[in-house]
Amino acid sequence: MRPPGHRGVPTTRPALLWLLLLVPLLGAPRGVAAGTGAPAELRVRVRLPDGQVTEESLQADSDADSISLELRKPDGTLVSFTADFKKDVKIFRALILGELEKGQSQFQALCFVTRLHHNEIIPSEAMAKLRQKNPRAVRQAEEVRGLEQLYMDIAVNFSQGGLLSPHLHNVCAEAVDAIYTRQEDVQFWLGQGVDSSVFEALPKALEQADLPRCRQVADRGKPCVCHYGLSLAWYPCMLKYCHSRDRPAPYKCGIRSCQKSYSFDFYVPQRQLCLWDEDP
Ligand SMILES: *[C@@H]1O[C@H](CO)[C@@H](O)[C@H](O)[C@H]1NC(C)=O
C-alpha cells in the first residue's frame, strides 16, 4: 500500500522509530480496526542478533488482549512468542527442525511458559494500531535488553493447560510432553486462582546439580539438563509520548523497539531429546 513512486526511500533514514507510527484509530483508513474480531497483523523485516535478516509477523488481538510474534531463524527453527495479558502468561515456543540424515524426527517442539509482566511489551490495543510506512526497511531494535536466564523446574500438564491460558492448547499442541515453567511463576498463578492440577514437579530439583548437562552426556538414553536459547529480534516494548502545544496532555506518538534473548535450562528424561545442545 505504498504510494506510487515511493520506491527509492533513502536507506540512511536516521530514526527508524518514525517509520512506525501509531496511527490514531479514527484516522486509520485501512479498516483494520480493533473490535472487528480479526487480529491485526504487521509483517516486518528484522535483523537477527547474528546479522541475518528474516521476516517477523506480529499479531495483536485486542478482544482477547493478546499479542503473538513469530519468526523463522535461518536454520529453519520457527520461534513464536505469545503474550496473554488477561492471564499474565507468556509462552515461548520453538519448533526445531531435526536433521533427518542423523535419524532425527522431522521436528521437535518446546514450550516455555512464564509470567508476563505488563510493562514487557506494549498493550495489545496499541499493537493492533501499529502501521509501517516502509515495509521493506530492515529493522533493528533500538534497545538490546539483557539476556534472561530461566531455570525451568516444573512441567505443565497439556490437558489441563487451558486453565492457565486459553492459548496454550493451540500454541503448544506439538509440545505436549515438553511444556515447562518455573516454581516462582507457579506460585504467582496459584495466587491468582489457577488450579494446581496444571503443574507437575519435574524429577528432582535441578539445583542439586547431580544431573549432568546434556552436552556432557554421551549416552542418548540418560536424563540430563538441556539448554535452549532464543531471541525476540524486534518487538515494540514501550510507547513513546509526544508533547504538542495544541494538546493539553502528552499523546502516544510511536514506539520504542527492543531485542531480548532468553536462555532456558530444563530437565529431559533422555539425552536424545536435546540433540542441539552440543559443545561449541
Ligand atoms: C494430566 O492431568 C490429567 C487430568 O488431571 C491426568 O489424568 C493426567 O494423568 C495428567 N498427565 C500427566 C502426564 O501427568
PDB file of C-alpha atoms and ligand atoms in Angstrom:
ATOM      1  CA  MET A   1       0.000   0.000   0.000  1.00  0.00           C
ATOM      2  CA  ARG A   2       2.964   2.287  -0.606  1.00  0.00           C
ATOM      3  CA  PRO A   3       2.145   5.425  -2.531  1.00  0.00           C
ATOM      4  CA  PRO A   4       3.294   5.064  -6.148  1.00  0.00           C
ATOM      5  CA  GLY A   5       6.717   6.387  -6.969  1.00  0.00           C
ATOM      6  CA  HIS A   6       7.885   5.848  -3.423  1.00  0.00           C
ATOM      7  CA  ARG A   7      10.348   3.052  -4.065  1.00  0.00           C
ATOM      8  CA  GLY A   8      13.592   4.876  -3.658  1.00  0.00           C
ATOM      9  CA  VAL A   9      13.316   5.613   0.024  1.00  0.00           C
ATOM     10  CA  PRO A  10      16.741   6.686   1.219  1.00  0.00           C
ATOM     11  CA  THR A  11      18.312   3.991   3.346  1.00  0.00           C
ATOM     12  CA  THR A  12      20.052   6.464   5.589  1.00  0.00           C
ATOM     13  CA  ARG A  13      16.913   7.473   7.426  1.00  0.00           C
ATOM     14  CA  PRO A  14      18.197   8.132  10.918  1.00  0.00           C
ATOM     15  CA  ALA A  15      15.254   7.399  13.117  1.00  0.00           C
ATOM     16  CA  LEU A  16      13.679   4.029  12.498  1.00  0.00           C
ATOM     17  CA  LEU A  17      11.189   4.782  15.172  1.00  0.00           C
ATOM     18  CA  TRP A  18       9.476   7.294  12.937  1.00  0.00           C
ATOM     19  CA  LEU A  19       8.864   4.650  10.325  1.00  0.00           C
ATOM     20  CA  LEU A  20       6.449   3.054  12.701  1.00  0.00           C
ATOM     21  CA  LEU A  21       3.810   5.359  13.919  1.00  0.00           C
ATOM     22  CA  LEU A  22       0.759   4.819  15.943  1.00  0.00           C
ATOM     23  CA  VAL A  23      -1.948   5.862  13.588  1.00  0.00           C
ATOM     24  CA  PRO A  24      -4.889   7.050  15.625  1.00  0.00           C
ATOM     25  CA  LEU A  25      -7.715   4.631  15.113  1.00  0.00           C
ATOM     26  CA  LEU A  26     -10.201   7.183  13.858  1.00  0.00           C
ATOM     27  CA  GLY A  27      -7.787   8.246  11.192  1.00  0.00           C
ATOM     28  CA  ALA A  28      -6.870   4.729  10.079  1.00  0.00           C
ATOM     29  CA  PRO A  29      -8.190   4.241   6.567  1.00  0.00           C
ATOM     30  CA  ARG A  30      -7.492   0.558   6.155  1.00  0.00           C
ATOM     31  CA  GLY A  31     -10.425  -0.830   8.055  1.00  0.00           C
ATOM     32  CA  VAL A  32      -8.281  -2.993  10.315  1.00  0.00           C
ATOM     33  CA  ALA A  33      -9.909  -1.521  13.339  1.00  0.00           C
ATOM     34  CA  ALA A  34      -9.964  -3.048  16.777  1.00  0.00           C
ATOM     35  CA  GLY A  35     -13.159  -4.743  17.718  1.00  0.00           C
ATOM     36  CA  THR A  36     -13.778  -6.275  14.293  1.00  0.00           C
ATOM     37  CA  GLY A  37     -12.729  -9.649  15.659  1.00  0.00           C
ATOM     38  CA  ALA A  38      -9.906 -10.158  13.181  1.00  0.00           C
ATOM     39  CA  PRO A  39      -6.448  -9.820  14.692  1.00  0.00           C
ATOM     40  CA  ALA A  40      -4.303  -7.084  13.179  1.00  0.00           C
ATOM     41  CA  GLU A  41      -1.104  -8.279  11.590  1.00  0.00           C
ATOM     42  CA  LEU A  42       2.131  -6.459  10.955  1.00  0.00           C
ATOM     43  CA  ARG A  43       4.939  -8.037   8.939  1.00  0.00           C
ATOM     44  CA  VAL A  44       8.346  -6.530   9.428  1.00  0.00           C
ATOM     45  CA  ARG A  45      11.820  -7.363   8.212  1.00  0.00           C
ATOM     46  CA  VAL A  46      14.189  -7.625  11.129  1.00  0.00           C
ATOM     47  CA  ARG A  47      17.880  -8.121  11.693  1.00  0.00           C
ATOM     48  CA  LEU A  48      18.695 -11.071  13.918  1.00  0.00           C
ATOM     49  CA  PRO A  49      21.422 -10.871  16.568  1.00  0.00           C
ATOM     50  CA  ASP A  50      23.756 -12.771  14.198  1.00  0.00           C
ATOM     51  CA  GLY A  51      23.248 -10.153  11.485  1.00  0.00           C
ATOM     52  CA  GLN A  52      20.982 -12.121   9.176  1.00  0.00           C
ATOM     53  CA  VAL A  53      17.636 -10.739   8.056  1.00  0.00           C
ATOM     54  CA  THR A  54      14.325 -12.521   8.470  1.00  0.00           C
ATOM     55  CA  GLU A  55      10.655 -11.694   8.353  1.00  0.00           C
ATOM     56  CA  GLU A  56       8.742 -11.388  11.572  1.00  0.00           C
ATOM     57  CA  SER A  57       4.998 -11.396  11.976  1.00  0.00           C
ATOM     58  CA  LEU A  58       3.334  -9.555  14.841  1.00  0.00           C
ATOM     59  CA  GLN A  59      -0.338 -10.065  15.554  1.00  0.00           C
ATOM     60  CA  ALA A  60      -2.488  -8.323  18.084  1.00  0.00           C
ATOM     61  CA  ASP A  61      -5.952  -9.303  19.181  1.00  0.00           C
ATOM     62  CA  SER A  62      -7.364  -6.565  21.351  1.00  0.00           C
ATOM     63  CA  ASP A  63     -10.538  -8.520  22.142  1.00  0.00           C
ATOM     64  CA  ALA A  64      -8.538 -11.445  23.525  1.00  0.00           C
ATOM     65  CA  ASP A  65      -5.983  -8.935  24.887  1.00  0.00           C
ATOM     66  CA  SER A  66      -3.078 -10.871  23.431  1.00  0.00           C
ATOM     67  CA  ILE A  67      -0.110 -10.386  21.141  1.00  0.00           C
ATOM     68  CA  SER A  68       1.767 -13.007  19.195  1.00  0.00           C
ATOM     69  CA  LEU A  69       5.053 -12.792  17.376  1.00  0.00           C
ATOM     70  CA  GLU A  70       6.572 -15.313  15.019  1.00  0.00           C
ATOM     71  CA  LEU A  71       9.873 -15.507  13.211  1.00  0.00           C
ATOM     72  CA  ARG A  72      11.850 -18.114  11.344  1.00  0.00           C
ATOM     73  CA  LYS A  73      15.530 -18.421  12.064  1.00  0.00           C
ATOM     74  CA  PRO A  74      17.935 -19.101   9.184  1.00  0.00           C
ATOM     75  CA  ASP A  75      18.375 -22.697  10.394  1.00  0.00           C
ATOM     76  CA  GLY A  76      14.659 -23.272   9.869  1.00  0.00           C
ATOM     77  CA  THR A  77      13.595 -23.073  13.530  1.00  0.00           C
ATOM     78  CA  LEU A  78      10.253 -21.375  13.968  1.00  0.00           C
ATOM     79  CA  VAL A  79      10.171 -19.263  17.121  1.00  0.00           C
ATOM     80  CA  SER A  80       6.934 -17.876  18.451  1.00  0.00           C
ATOM     81  CA  PHE A  81       6.002 -15.757  21.407  1.00  0.00           C
ATOM     82  CA  THR A  82       2.523 -15.227  22.795  1.00  0.00           C
ATOM     83  CA  ALA A  83       1.616 -12.621  25.410  1.00  0.00           C
ATOM     84  CA  ASP A  84      -1.670 -13.275  27.178  1.00  0.00           C
ATOM     85  CA  PHE A  85      -2.381 -10.102  29.162  1.00  0.00           C
ATOM     86  CA  LYS A  86      -5.619 -11.469  30.575  1.00  0.00           C
ATOM     87  CA  LYS A  87      -3.864 -14.321  32.334  1.00  0.00           C
ATOM     88  CA  ASP A  88      -0.416 -12.785  32.959  1.00  0.00           C
ATOM     89  CA  VAL A  89       1.141 -15.542  30.875  1.00  0.00           C
ATOM     90  CA  LYS A  90       3.736 -15.508  28.150  1.00  0.00           C
ATOM     91  CA  ILE A  91       4.508 -18.544  26.051  1.00  0.00           C
ATOM     92  CA  PHE A  92       7.658 -19.144  24.027  1.00  0.00           C
ATOM     93  CA  ARG A  93       7.585 -21.957  21.526  1.00  0.00           C
ATOM     94  CA  ALA A  94      10.350 -23.294  19.349  1.00  0.00           C
ATOM     95  CA  LEU A  95       9.790 -25.746  16.506  1.00  0.00           C
ATOM     96  CA  ILE A  96      13.248 -27.131  15.905  1.00  0.00           C
ATOM     97  CA  LEU A  97      13.918 -28.955  12.661  1.00  0.00           C
ATOM     98  CA  GLY A  98      15.556 -32.325  13.079  1.00  0.00           C
ATOM     99  CA  GLU A  99      18.477 -33.430  10.982  1.00  0.00           C
ATOM    100  CA  LEU A 100      16.875 -36.234   9.037  1.00  0.00           C
ATOM    101  CA  GLU A 101      20.195 -37.639   7.882  1.00  0.00           C
ATOM    102  CA  LYS A 102      21.079 -38.144  11.546  1.00  0.00           C
ATOM    103  CA  GLY A 103      17.898 -40.111  12.060  1.00  0.00           C
ATOM    104  CA  GLN A 104      16.166 -37.349  13.993  1.00  0.00           C
ATOM    105  CA  SER A 105      12.434 -36.823  13.725  1.00  0.00           C
ATOM    106  CA  GLN A 106      11.076 -34.109  11.482  1.00  0.00           C
ATOM    107  CA  PHE A 107      10.840 -31.502  14.169  1.00  0.00           C
ATOM    108  CA  GLN A 108      10.794 -31.150  17.905  1.00  0.00           C
ATOM    109  CA  ALA A 109       8.680 -28.650  19.773  1.00  0.00           C
ATOM    110  CA  LEU A 110       9.446 -26.937  23.071  1.00  0.00           C
ATOM    111  CA  CYS A 111       7.172 -24.652  25.056  1.00  0.00           C
ATOM    112  CA  PHE A 112       8.300 -22.364  27.868  1.00  0.00           C
ATOM    113  CA  VAL A 113       5.623 -20.623  29.875  1.00  0.00           C
ATOM    114  CA  THR A 114       6.382 -17.801  32.302  1.00  0.00           C
ATOM    115  CA  ARG A 115       4.706 -14.899  33.984  1.00  0.00           C
ATOM    116  CA  LEU A 116       4.001 -11.885  31.800  1.00  0.00           C
ATOM    117  CA  HIS A 117       4.662  -8.508  33.352  1.00  0.00           C
ATOM    118  CA  HIS A 118       2.571  -5.851  31.686  1.00  0.00           C
ATOM    119  CA  ASN A 119       5.456  -3.496  31.037  1.00  0.00           C
ATOM    120  CA  GLU A 120       7.412  -6.042  28.988  1.00  0.00           C
ATOM    121  CA  ILE A 121       5.644  -5.277  25.739  1.00  0.00           C
ATOM    122  CA  ILE A 122       3.170  -2.622  24.606  1.00  0.00           C
ATOM    123  CA  PRO A 123      -0.559  -3.226  25.239  1.00  0.00           C
ATOM    124  CA  SER A 124      -2.454  -5.243  22.652  1.00  0.00           C
ATOM    125  CA  GLU A 125      -4.717  -2.369  21.622  1.00  0.00           C
ATOM    126  CA  ALA A 126      -1.680  -0.210  20.867  1.00  0.00           C
ATOM    127  CA  MET A 127      -0.066  -3.092  18.978  1.00  0.00           C
ATOM    128  CA  ALA A 128      -3.227  -3.517  16.902  1.00  0.00           C
ATOM    129  CA  LYS A 129      -2.899   0.079  15.699  1.00  0.00           C
ATOM    130  CA  LEU A 130       0.709  -0.119  14.535  1.00  0.00           C
ATOM    131  CA  ARG A 131       1.306   0.511  10.855  1.00  0.00           C
ATOM    132  CA  GLN A 132       4.562   0.837   8.992  1.00  0.00           C
ATOM    133  CA  LYS A 133       5.357   3.291   6.287  1.00  0.00           C
ATOM    134  CA  ASN A 134       8.145   1.326   4.677  1.00  0.00           C
ATOM    135  CA  PRO A 135       7.600  -2.459   4.789  1.00  0.00           C
ATOM    136  CA  ARG A 136      10.938  -3.103   3.066  1.00  0.00           C
ATOM    137  CA  ALA A 137      13.021  -1.436   5.740  1.00  0.00           C
ATOM    138  CA  VAL A 138      15.166  -3.798   7.769  1.00  0.00           C
ATOM    139  CA  ARG A 139      14.509  -3.017  11.377  1.00  0.00           C
ATOM    140  CA  GLN A 140      16.995  -3.226  14.149  1.00  0.00           C
ATOM    141  CA  ALA A 141      15.919  -2.846  17.735  1.00  0.00           C
ATOM    142  CA  GLU A 142      16.755   0.467  19.389  1.00  0.00           C
ATOM    143  CA  GLU A 143      17.416  -1.213  22.706  1.00  0.00           C
ATOM    144  CA  VAL A 144      19.060  -4.542  23.424  1.00  0.00           C
ATOM    145  CA  ARG A 145      17.723  -5.864  26.686  1.00  0.00           C
ATOM    146  CA  GLY A 146      19.889  -8.157  28.791  1.00  0.00           C
ATOM    147  CA  LEU A 147      19.921 -11.909  28.441  1.00  0.00           C
ATOM    148  CA  GLU A 148      17.452 -13.541  30.807  1.00  0.00           C
ATOM    149  CA  GLN A 149      18.357 -16.953  32.168  1.00  0.00           C
ATOM    150  CA  LEU A 150      15.471 -19.095  33.249  1.00  0.00           C
ATOM    151  CA  TYR A 151      15.596 -22.302  35.136  1.00  0.00           C
ATOM    152  CA  MET A 152      12.504 -24.307  34.196  1.00  0.00           C
ATOM    153  CA  ASP A 153      11.809 -26.698  37.056  1.00  0.00           C
ATOM    154  CA  ILE A 154       8.103 -27.508  36.623  1.00  0.00           C
ATOM    155  CA  ALA A 155       6.198 -29.275  33.843  1.00  0.00           C
ATOM    156  CA  VAL A 156       2.815 -28.066  32.589  1.00  0.00           C
ATOM    157  CA  ASN A 157       0.158 -30.741  32.036  1.00  0.00           C
ATOM    158  CA  PHE A 158      -1.056 -30.080  28.499  1.00  0.00           C
ATOM    159  CA  SER A 159      -4.576 -31.400  29.037  1.00  0.00           C
ATOM    160  CA  GLN A 160      -5.004 -29.007  31.986  1.00  0.00           C
ATOM    161  CA  GLY A 161      -3.183 -26.149  30.253  1.00  0.00           C
ATOM    162  CA  GLY A 162      -6.369 -24.308  29.293  1.00  0.00           C
ATOM    163  CA  LEU A 163      -6.785 -23.458  32.960  1.00  0.00           C
ATOM    164  CA  LEU A 164      -3.598 -21.424  32.762  1.00  0.00           C
ATOM    165  CA  SER A 165      -4.117 -19.776  29.361  1.00  0.00           C
ATOM    166  CA  PRO A 166      -6.554 -20.474  26.524  1.00  0.00           C
ATOM    167  CA  HIS A 167      -3.640 -20.028  24.092  1.00  0.00           C
ATOM    168  CA  LEU A 168      -1.730 -22.991  25.428  1.00  0.00           C
ATOM    169  CA  HIS A 169      -3.716 -25.638  23.552  1.00  0.00           C
ATOM    170  CA  ASN A 170      -3.035 -24.094  20.175  1.00  0.00           C
ATOM    171  CA  VAL A 171       0.471 -22.887  20.722  1.00  0.00           C
ATOM    172  CA  CYS A 172       1.858 -25.942  22.497  1.00  0.00           C
ATOM    173  CA  ALA A 173      -0.083 -28.715  20.709  1.00  0.00           C
ATOM    174  CA  GLU A 174       3.130 -30.134  19.251  1.00  0.00           C
ATOM    175  CA  ALA A 175       4.973 -29.882  22.546  1.00  0.00           C
ATOM    176  CA  VAL A 176       2.593 -31.902  24.735  1.00  0.00           C
ATOM    177  CA  ASP A 177       5.413 -33.552  26.681  1.00  0.00           C
ATOM    178  CA  ALA A 178       7.728 -30.574  26.666  1.00  0.00           C
ATOM    179  CA  ILE A 179       5.937 -27.648  28.302  1.00  0.00           C
ATOM    180  CA  TYR A 180       7.990 -26.095  31.054  1.00  0.00           C
ATOM    181  CA  THR A 181       7.575 -23.377  33.642  1.00  0.00           C
ATOM    182  CA  ARG A 182       9.134 -22.238  36.911  1.00  0.00           C
ATOM    183  CA  GLN A 183       8.240 -22.657  40.548  1.00  0.00           C
ATOM    184  CA  GLU A 184       8.208 -18.886  41.157  1.00  0.00           C
ATOM    185  CA  ASP A 185       5.742 -18.315  38.310  1.00  0.00           C
ATOM    186  CA  VAL A 186       3.574 -21.175  39.553  1.00  0.00           C
ATOM    187  CA  GLN A 187       3.378 -19.517  42.987  1.00  0.00           C
ATOM    188  CA  PHE A 188       2.135 -16.336  41.366  1.00  0.00           C
ATOM    189  CA  TRP A 189      -0.504 -18.081  39.226  1.00  0.00           C
ATOM    190  CA  LEU A 190      -1.717 -20.194  42.151  1.00  0.00           C
ATOM    191  CA  GLY A 191      -2.249 -16.912  43.983  1.00  0.00           C
ATOM    192  CA  GLN A 192      -4.338 -15.763  41.006  1.00  0.00           C
ATOM    193  CA  GLY A 193      -6.564 -18.798  41.420  1.00  0.00           C
ATOM    194  CA  VAL A 194      -5.099 -21.113  38.770  1.00  0.00           C
ATOM    195  CA  ASP A 195      -5.712 -24.764  39.644  1.00  0.00           C
ATOM    196  CA  SER A 196      -2.678 -26.667  40.885  1.00  0.00           C
ATOM    197  CA  SER A 197      -3.522 -29.649  38.645  1.00  0.00           C
ATOM    198  CA  VAL A 198      -1.903 -27.716  35.776  1.00  0.00           C
ATOM    199  CA  PHE A 199       1.560 -28.141  37.253  1.00  0.00           C
ATOM    200  CA  GLU A 200       3.713 -31.165  37.842  1.00  0.00           C
ATOM    201  CA  ALA A 201       7.029 -31.305  39.594  1.00  0.00           C
ATOM    202  CA  LEU A 202       9.908 -32.498  37.471  1.00  0.00           C
ATOM    203  CA  PRO A 203      12.174 -35.227  38.793  1.00  0.00           C
ATOM    204  CA  LYS A 204      14.432 -33.621  41.379  1.00  0.00           C
ATOM    205  CA  ALA A 205      15.280 -30.037  41.874  1.00  0.00           C
ATOM    206  CA  LEU A 206      17.959 -29.462  39.315  1.00  0.00           C
ATOM    207  CA  GLU A 207      19.849 -27.189  41.676  1.00  0.00           C
ATOM    208  CA  GLN A 208      21.090 -30.325  43.338  1.00  0.00           C
ATOM    209  CA  ALA A 209      23.436 -30.393  40.406  1.00  0.00           C
ATOM    210  CA  ASP A 210      23.606 -34.133  40.369  1.00  0.00           C
ATOM    211  CA  LEU A 211      22.239 -34.168  36.855  1.00  0.00           C
ATOM    212  CA  PRO A 212      24.837 -33.540  34.171  1.00  0.00           C
ATOM    213  CA  ARG A 213      24.422 -31.061  31.357  1.00  0.00           C
ATOM    214  CA  CYS A 214      23.251 -32.789  28.191  1.00  0.00           C
ATOM    215  CA  ARG A 215      26.246 -31.579  26.240  1.00  0.00           C
ATOM    216  CA  GLN A 216      28.433 -33.608  28.606  1.00  0.00           C
ATOM    217  CA  VAL A 217      26.393 -36.783  28.253  1.00  0.00           C
ATOM    218  CA  ALA A 218      27.223 -39.327  25.574  1.00  0.00           C
ATOM    219  CA  ASP A 219      24.551 -41.926  26.349  1.00  0.00           C
ATOM    220  CA  ARG A 220      21.390 -40.956  24.479  1.00  0.00           C
ATOM    221  CA  GLY A 221      19.153 -42.745  26.942  1.00  0.00           C
ATOM    222  CA  LYS A 222      20.322 -40.861  30.054  1.00  0.00           C
ATOM    223  CA  PRO A 223      18.469 -37.932  31.676  1.00  0.00           C
ATOM    224  CA  CYS A 224      20.214 -34.563  31.706  1.00  0.00           C
ATOM    225  CA  VAL A 225      19.785 -30.791  31.891  1.00  0.00           C
ATOM    226  CA  CYS A 226      19.138 -29.388  28.443  1.00  0.00           C
ATOM    227  CA  HIS A 227      19.789 -25.841  27.281  1.00  0.00           C
ATOM    228  CA  TYR A 228      17.901 -23.865  24.664  1.00  0.00           C
ATOM    229  CA  GLY A 229      18.343 -20.207  23.757  1.00  0.00           C
ATOM    230  CA  LEU A 230      16.178 -17.943  21.632  1.00  0.00           C
ATOM    231  CA  SER A 231      15.837 -14.258  20.798  1.00  0.00           C
ATOM    232  CA  LEU A 232      12.969 -11.967  20.087  1.00  0.00           C
ATOM    233  CA  ALA A 233      14.723  -9.952  17.410  1.00  0.00           C
ATOM    234  CA  TRP A 234      12.448  -6.929  17.398  1.00  0.00           C
ATOM    235  CA  TYR A 235       9.344  -6.066  19.325  1.00  0.00           C
ATOM    236  CA  PRO A 236       7.611  -2.900  20.455  1.00  0.00           C
ATOM    237  CA  CYS A 237       8.485  -2.734  24.133  1.00  0.00           C
ATOM    238  CA  MET A 238       7.349   0.763  25.075  1.00  0.00           C
ATOM    239  CA  LEU A 239       5.081   3.525  23.920  1.00  0.00           C
ATOM    240  CA  LYS A 240       6.550   6.912  23.177  1.00  0.00           C
ATOM    241  CA  TYR A 241       4.727  10.030  24.147  1.00  0.00           C
ATOM    242  CA  CYS A 242       4.968  13.383  22.429  1.00  0.00           C
ATOM    243  CA  HIS A 243       4.050  16.863  23.560  1.00  0.00           C
ATOM    244  CA  SER A 244       2.254  19.389  21.462  1.00  0.00           C
ATOM    245  CA  ARG A 245       1.144  22.913  22.080  1.00  0.00           C
ATOM    246  CA  ASP A 246      -2.202  22.034  20.576  1.00  0.00           C
ATOM    247  CA  ARG A 247      -2.898  19.285  23.071  1.00  0.00           C
ATOM    248  CA  PRO A 248      -3.317  19.551  26.782  1.00  0.00           C
ATOM    249  CA  ALA A 249      -1.636  16.229  27.591  1.00  0.00           C
ATOM    250  CA  PRO A 250       1.191  14.126  26.133  1.00  0.00           C
ATOM    251  CA  TYR A 251      -0.112  11.756  23.477  1.00  0.00           C
ATOM    252  CA  LYS A 252       1.063   8.388  22.094  1.00  0.00           C
ATOM    253  CA  CYS A 253       3.112   9.025  19.012  1.00  0.00           C
ATOM    254  CA  GLY A 254       5.306   5.986  18.444  1.00  0.00           C
ATOM    255  CA  ILE A 255       7.044   3.027  19.933  1.00  0.00           C
ATOM    256  CA  ARG A 256      10.422   2.037  21.238  1.00  0.00           C
ATOM    257  CA  SER A 257      11.686  -1.283  19.882  1.00  0.00           C
ATOM    258  CA  CYS A 258      13.629  -3.851  21.855  1.00  0.00           C
ATOM    259  CA  GLN A 259      15.506  -7.070  21.314  1.00  0.00           C
ATOM    260  CA  LYS A 260      15.785  -9.641  24.038  1.00  0.00           C
ATOM    261  CA  SER A 261      17.374 -13.054  24.391  1.00  0.00           C
ATOM    262  CA  TYR A 262      16.326 -15.849  26.687  1.00  0.00           C
ATOM    263  CA  SER A 263      18.215 -18.867  27.871  1.00  0.00           C
ATOM    264  CA  PHE A 264      16.275 -21.851  29.184  1.00  0.00           C
ATOM    265  CA  ASP A 265      17.569 -24.794  31.203  1.00  0.00           C
ATOM    266  CA  PHE A 266      15.253 -27.741  31.705  1.00  0.00           C
ATOM    267  CA  TYR A 267      15.153 -31.410  32.514  1.00  0.00           C
ATOM    268  CA  VAL A 268      14.924 -34.021  29.789  1.00  0.00           C
ATOM    269  CA  PRO A 269      14.464 -37.712  30.608  1.00  0.00           C
ATOM    270  CA  GLN A 270      16.695 -38.720  27.691  1.00  0.00           C
ATOM    271  CA  ARG A 271      19.709 -37.090  26.122  1.00  0.00           C
ATOM    272  CA  GLN A 272      18.257 -37.690  22.661  1.00  0.00           C
ATOM    273  CA  LEU A 273      15.549 -35.107  23.348  1.00  0.00           C
ATOM    274  CA  CYS A 274      18.240 -32.438  23.407  1.00  0.00           C
ATOM    275  CA  LEU A 275      20.384 -33.145  20.385  1.00  0.00           C
ATOM    276  CA  TRP A 276      21.059 -29.495  19.519  1.00  0.00           C
ATOM    277  CA  ASP A 277      22.887 -28.971  22.798  1.00  0.00           C
ATOM    278  CA  GLU A 278      26.444 -29.735  21.848  1.00  0.00           C
ATOM    279  CA  ASP A 279      29.822 -28.397  22.774  1.00  0.00           C
ATOM    280  CA  PRO A 280      30.661 -25.409  20.612  1.00  0.00           C
TER     281      PRO A 280
HETATM  282  C1  LIG B   1      -2.650 -34.512  33.351  1.00  0.00           C
HETATM  283  O1  LIG B   1      -3.833 -34.249  34.040  1.00  0.00           O
HETATM  284  C2  LIG B   1      -4.831 -35.210  33.816  1.00  0.00           C
HETATM  285  C3  LIG B   1      -6.083 -34.718  34.498  1.00  0.00           C
HETATM  286  O2  LIG B   1      -5.808 -34.330  35.819  1.00  0.00           O
HETATM  287  C4  LIG B   1      -4.366 -36.556  34.331  1.00  0.00           C
HETATM  288  O3  LIG B   1      -5.363 -37.557  34.107  1.00  0.00           O
HETATM  289  C5  LIG B   1      -3.083 -36.952  33.606  1.00  0.00           C
HETATM  290  O4  LIG B   1      -2.572 -38.147  34.149  1.00  0.00           O
HETATM  291  C6  LIG B   1      -2.064 -35.840  33.744  1.00  0.00           C
HETATM  292  N1  LIG B   1      -0.929 -36.150  32.864  1.00  0.00           N
HETATM  293  C7  LIG B   1       0.266 -36.429  33.305  1.00  0.00           C
HETATM  294  C8  LIG B   1       1.296 -36.688  32.279  1.00  0.00           C
HETATM  295  O5  LIG B   1       0.527 -36.455  34.494  1.00  0.00           O
END
